[in-house]
Amino acid sequence: VICLSINASLRFAFSAIFVAIMVAVSSLCANAQSFSTDAKRTYKPTKEVKKEAKKYEKDGWKVAFGSMPMAEQMQRAIYFQNEVDGNGQAKYAIGRGQTTAEYIDAARLQAMEFARLQIANQLETELTAEAKNVFGNEQGEQVTSVMQTSVGGRSMVTQKLSQTIVVTEIQRELPNGLKEVQITIAADRSQVLKAAKKAIREELKKRGNDIVEELDKKGWE
């Protein structure tokens, strides 16, 4: 009976995981100052990056008025992709989106949504893998099953990713008159995951769920 109770509790705990990430990202947005150093620093492009930027420009791509030059944006993207934290893990979760629409603003919104969804998927995958590692394959599979059916929760996550750093943003007009936008965004991975776990624990605590003790024993914090 105790084992069944724990399994049920685990199902509940992780079915709420997307909501927890949503809360975590909201917290991250409220503390966007923590991104200021990386967001505002300048990036000197290498020869290779300059060459790549010229290829994009030759294909009709350009930056929005007043934005960082394309080569600098590309160099900046390399920094965000390669930056690691004190544990040697990727510091940022990166999302990319590219789409076309009749108007630039519409294309930009769609590209941003795709980029946010990528980040939400990354967080889902990482939390699922960690859950399997912490709680074992059988319970981890239950967690994965719940997450894969939480499409609504994932959408809520993407809606809360509006204040992440826009790393690159380029646009062009196609021969058929449609506008194409390509965007790369970044979110602080460790902050979001830490806040998500905290939100999960707080929600379980409010509901008086015994699984909180199990989380403590397994180091899920």
Coordinates of C-alpha atoms in Angstrom, one line a residue:
V1 CA 0.0 0.0 0.0
I2 CA 2.8 2.4 0.9
C3 CA 4.5 1.7 -2.5
L4 CA 1.3 2.4 -4.4
S5 CA 0.9 5.6 -2.4
I6 CA 4.3 6.8 -3.4
N7 CA 3.7 6.0 -7.1
A8 CA 0.5 7.9 -7.1
S9 CA 2.3 10.8 -5.4
L10 CA 5.0 10.8 -7.9
R11 CA 2.5 10.9 -10.8
F12 CA 1.0 13.9 -9.2
A13 CA 4.3 15.5 -8.5
F14 CA 5.5 15.4 -12.1
S15 CA 2.2 16.0 -13.8
A16 CA 2.6 19.5 -12.3
I17 CA 6.2 19.9 -13.6
F18 CA 5.3 22.1 -16.5
V19 CA 3.3 24.4 -14.3
A20 CA 6.4 24.5 -12.0
I21 CA 8.6 25.5 -14.9
M22 CA 6.1 28.2 -15.8
V23 CA 6.4 29.6 -12.4
A24 CA 10.1 29.3 -12.5
V25 CA 10.4 31.2 -15.8
S26 CA 8.1 33.9 -14.4
S27 CA 10.6 34.3 -11.5
L28 CA 13.5 34.4 -14.0
C29 CA 11.8 37.1 -16.0
A30 CA 11.2 39.2 -12.8
N31 CA 15.0 39.0 -12.2
A32 CA 16.2 39.7 -15.8
Q33 CA 18.9 41.9 -14.4
S34 CA 21.0 38.7 -13.8
F35 CA 21.3 38.5 -17.6
S36 CA 22.5 42.1 -18.0
T37 CA 26.2 41.4 -18.3
D38 CA 25.9 38.8 -21.0
A39 CA 23.1 40.6 -22.7
K40 CA 25.0 43.9 -23.1
R41 CA 28.6 42.8 -23.6
T42 CA 30.1 43.2 -27.1
Y43 CA 31.5 40.4 -29.2
K44 CA 34.4 40.7 -31.6
P45 CA 33.7 38.4 -34.5
T46 CA 36.4 36.1 -35.8
K47 CA 37.3 35.9 -39.5
E48 CA 35.3 32.7 -39.9
V49 CA 32.2 34.3 -38.4
K50 CA 32.5 37.4 -40.6
K51 CA 32.7 35.1 -43.6
E52 CA 29.6 33.2 -42.5
A53 CA 27.8 36.5 -41.9
K54 CA 28.6 37.7 -45.4
K55 CA 27.0 34.5 -46.8
Y56 CA 23.8 35.2 -45.0
E57 CA 23.8 38.8 -46.2
K58 CA 24.4 37.6 -49.8
D59 CA 21.2 35.5 -49.3
G60 CA 19.3 38.6 -48.4
W61 CA 19.4 38.4 -44.6
K62 CA 19.7 41.6 -42.6
V63 CA 19.4 42.7 -39.0
A64 CA 16.5 44.9 -37.8
F65 CA 17.2 48.7 -37.6
G66 CA 19.3 49.6 -34.7
S67 CA 20.3 46.0 -33.9
M68 CA 23.8 44.6 -33.4
P69 CA 25.6 43.8 -36.7
M70 CA 25.1 40.3 -38.0
A71 CA 28.6 39.1 -37.5
E72 CA 28.6 40.3 -33.8
Q73 CA 25.2 38.5 -33.3
M74 CA 26.7 35.3 -34.7
Q75 CA 29.7 35.6 -32.4
R76 CA 27.4 36.2 -29.5
A77 CA 25.5 33.1 -30.3
I78 CA 28.7 31.0 -30.1
Y79 CA 29.3 32.4 -26.7
F80 CA 25.9 31.5 -25.4
Q81 CA 26.1 28.0 -26.9
N82 CA 29.5 27.2 -25.4
E83 CA 29.2 28.9 -22.0
V84 CA 29.3 26.5 -19.1
D85 CA 28.5 26.8 -15.4
G86 CA 30.7 25.8 -12.4
N87 CA 29.8 22.2 -12.9
G88 CA 30.7 22.0 -16.5
Q89 CA 27.1 22.0 -17.6
A90 CA 25.6 24.2 -20.3
K91 CA 24.8 27.5 -18.7
Y92 CA 22.0 28.4 -21.1
A93 CA 19.1 26.6 -22.7
I94 CA 19.0 27.7 -26.3
G95 CA 15.9 27.9 -28.6
R96 CA 15.8 28.7 -32.3
G97 CA 12.9 29.5 -34.5
Q98 CA 12.6 30.4 -38.2
T99 CA 9.4 31.1 -40.1
T100 CA 7.7 33.1 -42.8
A101 CA 4.6 35.3 -42.8
E102 CA 3.0 38.1 -44.7
Y103 CA 4.3 40.7 -42.2
I104 CA 7.6 40.9 -40.3
D105 CA 5.9 41.2 -36.9
A106 CA 3.8 38.1 -37.5
A107 CA 6.9 36.1 -38.6
R108 CA 8.8 37.3 -35.6
L109 CA 6.1 36.2 -33.2
Q110 CA 5.9 32.8 -34.8
A111 CA 9.7 32.3 -34.8
M112 CA 9.8 33.4 -31.1
E113 CA 7.1 30.8 -30.3
F114 CA 9.0 28.0 -32.0
A115 CA 12.2 29.1 -30.1
R116 CA 10.3 29.1 -26.8
L117 CA 8.9 25.6 -27.5
Q118 CA 12.4 24.3 -28.1
I119 CA 13.5 25.5 -24.7
A120 CA 10.3 24.0 -23.1
N121 CA 11.1 20.7 -24.7
Q122 CA 14.7 20.8 -23.5
L123 CA 13.6 21.4 -19.9
E124 CA 11.1 18.6 -20.2
T125 CA 13.8 16.2 -21.5
E126 CA 16.3 17.2 -18.8
L127 CA 13.8 16.9 -15.9
T128 CA 12.6 13.6 -17.3
A129 CA 16.1 12.2 -17.5
E130 CA 16.9 13.4 -14.0
A131 CA 13.6 11.9 -12.6
K132 CA 14.6 8.5 -14.1
N133 CA 18.0 8.8 -12.6
V134 CA 16.7 9.7 -9.2
F135 CA 13.6 7.5 -8.9
G136 CA 14.5 4.6 -11.2
N137 CA 13.3 3.5 -14.6
E138 CA 9.8 2.3 -13.7
Q139 CA 8.7 5.4 -12.0
G140 CA 10.7 7.5 -14.5
E141 CA 8.7 6.0 -17.3
Q142 CA 5.5 7.0 -15.5
V143 CA 6.9 10.6 -15.3
T144 CA 7.7 10.6 -19.0
S145 CA 4.2 9.4 -19.9
V146 CA 2.6 12.2 -17.9
M147 CA 4.9 14.8 -19.4
Q148 CA 4.3 13.7 -23.0
T149 CA 0.5 14.2 -22.5
S150 CA 1.0 17.6 -20.9
V151 CA 0.8 19.6 -24.1
G152 CA -1.3 22.3 -22.5
G153 CA 1.2 22.7 -19.7
R154 CA 4.0 23.0 -22.3
S155 CA 2.1 25.8 -24.1
M156 CA 1.8 27.7 -20.8
V157 CA 5.6 27.4 -20.4
T158 CA 6.3 28.9 -23.8
Q159 CA 4.0 31.8 -23.0
K160 CA 6.1 32.7 -20.0
L161 CA 9.4 32.8 -21.9
S162 CA 8.9 36.3 -23.3
Q163 CA 11.8 37.9 -21.3
T164 CA 14.6 35.6 -22.2
I165 CA 17.6 37.0 -24.0
V166 CA 17.3 37.4 -27.8
V167 CA 20.7 36.3 -28.9
T168 CA 20.3 36.6 -32.7
E169 CA 17.5 38.1 -34.8
I170 CA 17.7 38.4 -38.6
Q171 CA 15.1 38.9 -41.3
R172 CA 14.7 39.0 -45.1
E173 CA 12.1 39.4 -47.8
L174 CA 11.5 36.4 -50.1
P175 CA 10.9 36.6 -53.9
N176 CA 7.2 35.9 -53.3
G177 CA 6.9 38.9 -51.0
L178 CA 6.7 37.0 -47.7
K179 CA 8.9 38.0 -44.8
E180 CA 11.2 35.5 -43.1
V181 CA 12.6 35.8 -39.6
Q182 CA 15.2 33.7 -37.8
I183 CA 15.6 34.1 -34.0
T184 CA 17.8 32.5 -31.3
I185 CA 16.9 33.0 -27.6
A186 CA 18.6 31.9 -24.4
A187 CA 17.3 31.1 -20.9
D188 CA 19.5 30.5 -17.8
R189 CA 19.2 26.8 -17.5
S190 CA 20.2 26.3 -13.8
Q191 CA 18.0 29.1 -12.5
V192 CA 14.9 27.7 -14.3
L193 CA 15.5 24.1 -13.2
K194 CA 16.2 25.2 -9.6
A195 CA 13.1 27.4 -9.4
A196 CA 11.0 24.6 -11.0
K197 CA 12.0 22.1 -8.4
K198 CA 11.3 24.6 -5.7
A199 CA 7.9 25.3 -7.1
I200 CA 7.1 21.5 -7.2
R201 CA 8.2 21.1 -3.6
E202 CA 6.1 24.1 -2.4
E203 CA 3.0 22.8 -4.3
L204 CA 3.4 19.4 -2.8
K205 CA 3.9 20.8 0.7
K206 CA 0.7 22.9 0.4
R207 CA -1.2 19.8 -0.4
G208 CA 0.3 17.9 2.5
N209 CA 1.8 15.3 0.2
D210 CA 4.2 12.7 1.8
I211 CA 6.3 12.6 -1.4
V212 CA 8.2 15.7 -0.1
E213 CA 10.0 13.4 2.3
E214 CA 10.9 11.1 -0.6
L215 CA 12.2 14.1 -2.5
D216 CA 14.4 15.0 0.4
K217 CA 15.8 11.5 0.7
K218 CA 16.6 11.3 -3.0
G219 CA 18.2 14.8 -3.0
W220 CA 15.6 16.3 -5.4
E221 CA 16.3 19.9 -4.5

